[in-house]
mmCIF file of C-alpha atoms and ligand atoms in Angstrom:
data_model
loop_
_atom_site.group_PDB
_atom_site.id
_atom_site.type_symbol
_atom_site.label_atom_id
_atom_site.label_comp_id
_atom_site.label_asym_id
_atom_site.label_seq_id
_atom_site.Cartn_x
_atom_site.Cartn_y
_atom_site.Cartn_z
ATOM 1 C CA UNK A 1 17.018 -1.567 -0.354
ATOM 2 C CA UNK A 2 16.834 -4.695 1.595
ATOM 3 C CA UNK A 3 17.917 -7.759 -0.961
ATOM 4 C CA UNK A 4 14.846 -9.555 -0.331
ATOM 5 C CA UNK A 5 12.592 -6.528 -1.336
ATOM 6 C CA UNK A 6 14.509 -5.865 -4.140
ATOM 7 C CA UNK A 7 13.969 -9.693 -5.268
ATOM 8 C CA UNK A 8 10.557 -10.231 -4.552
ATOM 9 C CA UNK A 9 9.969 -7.414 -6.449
ATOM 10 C CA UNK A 10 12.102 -8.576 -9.062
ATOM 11 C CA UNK A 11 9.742 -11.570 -9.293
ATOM 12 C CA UNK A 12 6.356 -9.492 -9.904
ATOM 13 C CA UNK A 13 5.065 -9.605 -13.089
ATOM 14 C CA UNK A 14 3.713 -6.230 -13.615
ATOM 15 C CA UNK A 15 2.436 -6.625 -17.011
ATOM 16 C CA UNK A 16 -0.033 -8.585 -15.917
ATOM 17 C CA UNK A 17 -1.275 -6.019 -13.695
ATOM 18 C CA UNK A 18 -2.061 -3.264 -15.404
ATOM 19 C CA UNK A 19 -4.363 -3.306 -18.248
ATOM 20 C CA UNK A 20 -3.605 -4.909 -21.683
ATOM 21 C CA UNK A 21 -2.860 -1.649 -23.847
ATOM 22 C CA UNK A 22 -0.167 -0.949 -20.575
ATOM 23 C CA UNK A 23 1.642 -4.218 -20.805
ATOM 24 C CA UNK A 24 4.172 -2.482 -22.803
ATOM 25 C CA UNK A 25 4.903 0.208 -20.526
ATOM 26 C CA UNK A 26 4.765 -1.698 -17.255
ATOM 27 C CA UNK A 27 8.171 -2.628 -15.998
ATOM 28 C CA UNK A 28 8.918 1.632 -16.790
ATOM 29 C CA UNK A 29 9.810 4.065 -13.781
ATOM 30 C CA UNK A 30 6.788 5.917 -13.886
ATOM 31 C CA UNK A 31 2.537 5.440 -12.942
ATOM 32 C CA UNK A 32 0.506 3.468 -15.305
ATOM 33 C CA UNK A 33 -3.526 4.283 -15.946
ATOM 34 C CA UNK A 34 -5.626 1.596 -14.916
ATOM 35 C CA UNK A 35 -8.816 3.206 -15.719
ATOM 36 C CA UNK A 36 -11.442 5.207 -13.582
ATOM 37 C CA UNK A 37 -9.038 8.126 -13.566
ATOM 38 C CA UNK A 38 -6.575 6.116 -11.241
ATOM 39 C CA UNK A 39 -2.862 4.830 -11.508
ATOM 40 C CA UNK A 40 -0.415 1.876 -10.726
ATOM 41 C CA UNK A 41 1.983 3.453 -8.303
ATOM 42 C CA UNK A 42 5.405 4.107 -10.276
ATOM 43 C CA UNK A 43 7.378 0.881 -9.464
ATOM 44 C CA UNK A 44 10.233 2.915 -7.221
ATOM 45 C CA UNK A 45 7.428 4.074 -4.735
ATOM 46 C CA UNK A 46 6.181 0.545 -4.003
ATOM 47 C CA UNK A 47 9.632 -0.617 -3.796
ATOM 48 C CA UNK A 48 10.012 2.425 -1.360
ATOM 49 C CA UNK A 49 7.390 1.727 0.328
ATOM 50 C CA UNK A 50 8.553 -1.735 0.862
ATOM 51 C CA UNK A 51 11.018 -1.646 1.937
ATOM 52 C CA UNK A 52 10.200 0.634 4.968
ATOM 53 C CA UNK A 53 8.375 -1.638 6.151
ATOM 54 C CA UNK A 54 10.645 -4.404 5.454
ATOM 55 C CA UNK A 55 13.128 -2.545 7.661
ATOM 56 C CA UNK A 56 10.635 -2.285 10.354
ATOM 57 C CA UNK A 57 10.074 -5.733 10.343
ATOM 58 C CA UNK A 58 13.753 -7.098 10.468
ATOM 59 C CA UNK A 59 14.404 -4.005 13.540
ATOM 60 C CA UNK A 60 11.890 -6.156 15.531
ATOM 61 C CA UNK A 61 13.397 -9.305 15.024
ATOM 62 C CA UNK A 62 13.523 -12.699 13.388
ATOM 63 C CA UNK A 63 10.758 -13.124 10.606
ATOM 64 C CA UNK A 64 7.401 -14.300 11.503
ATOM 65 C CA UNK A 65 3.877 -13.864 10.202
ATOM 66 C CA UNK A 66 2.850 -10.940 9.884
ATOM 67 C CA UNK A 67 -0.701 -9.170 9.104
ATOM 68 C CA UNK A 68 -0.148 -6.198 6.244
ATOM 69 C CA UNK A 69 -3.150 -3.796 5.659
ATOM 70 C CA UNK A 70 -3.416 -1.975 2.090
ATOM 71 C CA UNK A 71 -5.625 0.367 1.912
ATOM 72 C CA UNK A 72 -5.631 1.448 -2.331
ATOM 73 C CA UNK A 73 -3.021 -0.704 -2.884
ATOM 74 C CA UNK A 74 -2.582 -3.554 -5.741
ATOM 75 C CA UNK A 75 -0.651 -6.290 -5.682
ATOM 76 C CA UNK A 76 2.466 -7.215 -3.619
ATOM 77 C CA UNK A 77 4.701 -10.910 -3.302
ATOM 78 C CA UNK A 78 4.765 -11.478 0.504
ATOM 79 C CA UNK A 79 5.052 -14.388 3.071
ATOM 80 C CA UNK A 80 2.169 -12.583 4.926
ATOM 81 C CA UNK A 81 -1.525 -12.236 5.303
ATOM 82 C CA UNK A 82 -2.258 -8.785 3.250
ATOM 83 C CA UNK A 83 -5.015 -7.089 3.269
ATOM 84 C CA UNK A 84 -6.018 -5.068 0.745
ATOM 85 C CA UNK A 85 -8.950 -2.404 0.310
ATOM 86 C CA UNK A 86 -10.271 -0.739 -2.941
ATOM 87 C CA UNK A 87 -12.765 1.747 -2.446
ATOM 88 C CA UNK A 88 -13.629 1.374 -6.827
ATOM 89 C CA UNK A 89 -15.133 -2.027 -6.837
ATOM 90 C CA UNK A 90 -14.537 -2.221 -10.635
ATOM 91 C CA UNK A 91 -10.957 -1.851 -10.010
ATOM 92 C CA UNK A 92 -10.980 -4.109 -6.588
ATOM 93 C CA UNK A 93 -12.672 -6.593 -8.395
ATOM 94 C CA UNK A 94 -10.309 -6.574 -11.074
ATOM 95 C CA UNK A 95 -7.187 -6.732 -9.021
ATOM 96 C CA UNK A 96 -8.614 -9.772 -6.955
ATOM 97 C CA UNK A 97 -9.083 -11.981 -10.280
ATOM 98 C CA UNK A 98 -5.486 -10.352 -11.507
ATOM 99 C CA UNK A 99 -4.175 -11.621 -7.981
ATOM 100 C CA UNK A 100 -6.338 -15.011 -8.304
ATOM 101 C CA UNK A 101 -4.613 -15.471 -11.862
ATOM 102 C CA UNK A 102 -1.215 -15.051 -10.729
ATOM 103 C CA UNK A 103 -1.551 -17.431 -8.072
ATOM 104 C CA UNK A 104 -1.256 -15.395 -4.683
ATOM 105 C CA UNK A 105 -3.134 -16.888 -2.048
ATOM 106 C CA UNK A 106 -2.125 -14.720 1.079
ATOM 107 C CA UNK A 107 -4.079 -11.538 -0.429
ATOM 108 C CA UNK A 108 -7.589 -10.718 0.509
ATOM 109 C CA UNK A 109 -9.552 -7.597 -1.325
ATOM 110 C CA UNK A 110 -12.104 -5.592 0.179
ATOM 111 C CA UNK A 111 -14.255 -3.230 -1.437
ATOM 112 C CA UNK A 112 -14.577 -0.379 0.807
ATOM 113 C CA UNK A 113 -13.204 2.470 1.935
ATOM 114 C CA UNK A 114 -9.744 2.826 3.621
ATOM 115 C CA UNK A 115 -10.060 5.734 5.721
ATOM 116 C CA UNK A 116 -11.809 3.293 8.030
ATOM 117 C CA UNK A 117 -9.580 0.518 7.764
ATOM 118 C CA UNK A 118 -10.275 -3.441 8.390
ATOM 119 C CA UNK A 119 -11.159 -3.208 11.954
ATOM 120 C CA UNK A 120 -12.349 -6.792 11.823
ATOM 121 C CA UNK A 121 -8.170 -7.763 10.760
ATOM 122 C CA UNK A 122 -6.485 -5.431 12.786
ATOM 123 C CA UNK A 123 -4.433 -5.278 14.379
ATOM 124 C CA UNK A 124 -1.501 -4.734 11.433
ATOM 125 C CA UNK A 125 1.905 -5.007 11.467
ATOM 126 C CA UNK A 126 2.200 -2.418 9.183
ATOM 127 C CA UNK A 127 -0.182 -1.003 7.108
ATOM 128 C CA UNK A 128 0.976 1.289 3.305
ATOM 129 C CA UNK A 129 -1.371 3.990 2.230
ATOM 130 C CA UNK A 130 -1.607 4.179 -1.823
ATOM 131 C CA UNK A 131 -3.537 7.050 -1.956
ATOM 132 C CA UNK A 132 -2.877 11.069 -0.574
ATOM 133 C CA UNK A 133 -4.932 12.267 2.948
ATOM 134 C CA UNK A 134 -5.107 15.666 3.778
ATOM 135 C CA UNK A 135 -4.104 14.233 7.167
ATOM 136 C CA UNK A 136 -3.397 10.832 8.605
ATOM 137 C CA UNK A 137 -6.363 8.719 8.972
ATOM 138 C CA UNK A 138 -6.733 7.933 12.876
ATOM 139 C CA UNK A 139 -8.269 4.840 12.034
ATOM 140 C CA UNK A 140 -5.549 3.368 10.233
ATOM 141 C CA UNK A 141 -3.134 4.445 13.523
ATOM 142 C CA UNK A 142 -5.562 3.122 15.697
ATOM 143 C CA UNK A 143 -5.372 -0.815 13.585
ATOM 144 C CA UNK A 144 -1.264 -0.911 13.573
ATOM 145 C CA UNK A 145 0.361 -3.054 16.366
ATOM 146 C CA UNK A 146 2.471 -0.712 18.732
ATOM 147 C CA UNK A 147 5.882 -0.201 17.077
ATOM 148 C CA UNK A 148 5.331 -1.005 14.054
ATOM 149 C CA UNK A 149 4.507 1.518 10.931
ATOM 150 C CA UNK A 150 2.176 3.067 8.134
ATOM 151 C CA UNK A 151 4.192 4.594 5.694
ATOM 152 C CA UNK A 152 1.306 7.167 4.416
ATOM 153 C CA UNK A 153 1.172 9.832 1.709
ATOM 154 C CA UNK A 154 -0.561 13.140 3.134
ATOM 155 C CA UNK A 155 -1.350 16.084 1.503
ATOM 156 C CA UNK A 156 -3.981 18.023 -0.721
ATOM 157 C CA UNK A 157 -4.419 16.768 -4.474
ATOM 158 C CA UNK A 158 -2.685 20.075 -5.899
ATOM 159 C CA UNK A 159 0.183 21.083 -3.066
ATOM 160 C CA UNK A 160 3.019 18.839 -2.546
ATOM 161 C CA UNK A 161 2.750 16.145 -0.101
ATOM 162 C CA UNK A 162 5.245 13.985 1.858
ATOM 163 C CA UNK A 163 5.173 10.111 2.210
ATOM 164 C CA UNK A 164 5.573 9.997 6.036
ATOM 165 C CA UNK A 165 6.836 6.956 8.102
ATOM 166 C CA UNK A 166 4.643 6.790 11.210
ATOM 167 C CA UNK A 167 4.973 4.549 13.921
ATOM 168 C CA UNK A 168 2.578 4.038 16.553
ATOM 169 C CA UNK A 169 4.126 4.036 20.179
ATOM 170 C CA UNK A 170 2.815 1.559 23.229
ATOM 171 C CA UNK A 171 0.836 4.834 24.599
ATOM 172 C CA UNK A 172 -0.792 5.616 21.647
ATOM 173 C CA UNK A 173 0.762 8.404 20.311
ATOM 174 C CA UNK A 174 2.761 8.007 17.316
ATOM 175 C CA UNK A 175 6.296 9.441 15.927
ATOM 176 C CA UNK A 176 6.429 10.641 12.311
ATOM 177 C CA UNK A 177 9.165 11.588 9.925
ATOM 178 C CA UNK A 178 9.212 13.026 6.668
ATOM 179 C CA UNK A 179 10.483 10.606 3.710
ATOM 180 C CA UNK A 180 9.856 12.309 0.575
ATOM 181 C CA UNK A 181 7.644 14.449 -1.287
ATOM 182 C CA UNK A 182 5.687 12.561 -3.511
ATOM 183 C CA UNK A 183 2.550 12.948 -5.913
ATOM 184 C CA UNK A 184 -0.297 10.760 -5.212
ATOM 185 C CA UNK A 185 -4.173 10.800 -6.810
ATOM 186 C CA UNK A 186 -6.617 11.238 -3.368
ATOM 187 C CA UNK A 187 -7.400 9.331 -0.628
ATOM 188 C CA UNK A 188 -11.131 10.098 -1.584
ATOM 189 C CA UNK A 189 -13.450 9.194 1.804
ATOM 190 C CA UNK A 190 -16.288 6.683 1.283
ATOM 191 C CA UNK A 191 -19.739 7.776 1.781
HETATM 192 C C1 SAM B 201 -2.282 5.580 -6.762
HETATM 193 S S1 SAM B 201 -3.591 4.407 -6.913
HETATM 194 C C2 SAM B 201 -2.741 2.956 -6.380
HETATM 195 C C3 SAM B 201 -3.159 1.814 -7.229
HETATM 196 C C4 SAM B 201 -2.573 0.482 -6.886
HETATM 197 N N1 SAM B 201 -3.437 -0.060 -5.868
HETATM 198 C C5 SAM B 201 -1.115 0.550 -6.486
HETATM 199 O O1 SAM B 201 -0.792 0.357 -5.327
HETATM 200 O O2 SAM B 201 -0.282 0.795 -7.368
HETATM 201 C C6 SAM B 201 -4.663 4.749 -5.558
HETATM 202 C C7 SAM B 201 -5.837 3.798 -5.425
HETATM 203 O O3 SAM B 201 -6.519 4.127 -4.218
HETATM 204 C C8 SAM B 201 -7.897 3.944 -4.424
HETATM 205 N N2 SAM B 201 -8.611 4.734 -3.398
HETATM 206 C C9 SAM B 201 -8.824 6.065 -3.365
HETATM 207 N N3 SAM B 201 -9.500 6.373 -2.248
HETATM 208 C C10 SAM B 201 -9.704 5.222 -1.560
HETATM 209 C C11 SAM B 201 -10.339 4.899 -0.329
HETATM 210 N N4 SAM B 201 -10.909 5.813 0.454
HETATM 211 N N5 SAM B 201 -10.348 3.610 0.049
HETATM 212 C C12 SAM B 201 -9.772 2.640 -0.701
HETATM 213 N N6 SAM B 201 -9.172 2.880 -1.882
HETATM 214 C C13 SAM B 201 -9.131 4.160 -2.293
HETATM 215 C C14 SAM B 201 -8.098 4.444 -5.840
HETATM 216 O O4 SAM B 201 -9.315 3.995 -6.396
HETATM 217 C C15 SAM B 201 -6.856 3.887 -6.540
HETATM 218 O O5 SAM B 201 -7.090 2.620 -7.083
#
């Protein structure tokens, strides 16, 4: 893992992320309830996750700004703009006021759903799916800067699915590579 992700990581305070009854638990290896049947990703998948984009972004050079889309995701310590989108707004709402309180000013929430995206932000510099598709969401392709990644779980809710590292090519089309099987609760579409 790239030192910085591993210490920026270090520095989040996870207790105070997940709800009160949690606080216990947090800093522990595995997903955390946070109410309306969803979880806090296990702490070694958003480190994962992380850090392939972290790797991304160091391949392509000295460190800039970047633009980070979220779609389902909580919280993450960064020097860039994230964007984040929550399609529960209970939950959304409650991560921007957790985000608020712990003083991170380079995160905006959306309520919405992140099949589509944030057309209006794009286009990303890498964008990390929180949340299984049975496929990978065009949209969210379509919104990442050429060469640079979505590291996206796909699969149905009850069959195994892979995290995939996909990276979208100057012409469009995108290469894709298998990094792990994982176990994530739906990507459920808006309506
Ligand atoms: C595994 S949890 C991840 C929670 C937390 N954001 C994190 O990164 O640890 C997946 C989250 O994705 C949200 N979600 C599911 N479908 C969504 C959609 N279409 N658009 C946006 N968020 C969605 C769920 O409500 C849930 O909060």
């Amino acid at each position: 893992m790239a030192p910085r992700v591993r210490a920026a990581l270090g520095k989040v305070e996870r207790h105070r992320l997940v709800p009160a009854d949690q606080a216990n638990l947090a800093y522990r290896n595995h997903p955390l309830p946070i109410g309306h049947s969803q979880t806090i990703s296990q702490p070694y998948i958003v480190a994962l996750s992380t850090d392939l984009l972290a790797a991304r972004a160091e391949s392509r050079g000295p460190r800039g700004r970047h633009r980070v889309g979220l779609p389902g995701r909580g919280a993450r310590r960064a020097r860039q703009q994230v964007y984040t989108i929550e399609i529960v707004e209970a939950l959304g709402r409650t991560a921007e006021s957790r985000l608020g309180a712990l003083g991170y000013k380079n995160i905006e929430v959306r309520i919405g759903d992140g099949y589509k995206g944030w057309p209006e932000k794009a286009p990303f510099d890498g964008i990390v799916v929180t949340a299984a598709a049975p496929r990978v969401p065009q949209a969210l392709v379509d919104q990442l800067k050429p060469g640079w990644p979505d590291g996206d779980p796909v699969g149905e809710r009850w069959e195994v699915q892979q995290l995939l590292l996909i990276v979208r090519k100057a012409d469009g089309t995108v290469e894709q590579k298998n990094v792990l099987p994982v176990r994530f609760v739906p990507l459920v579409p808006g309506r």
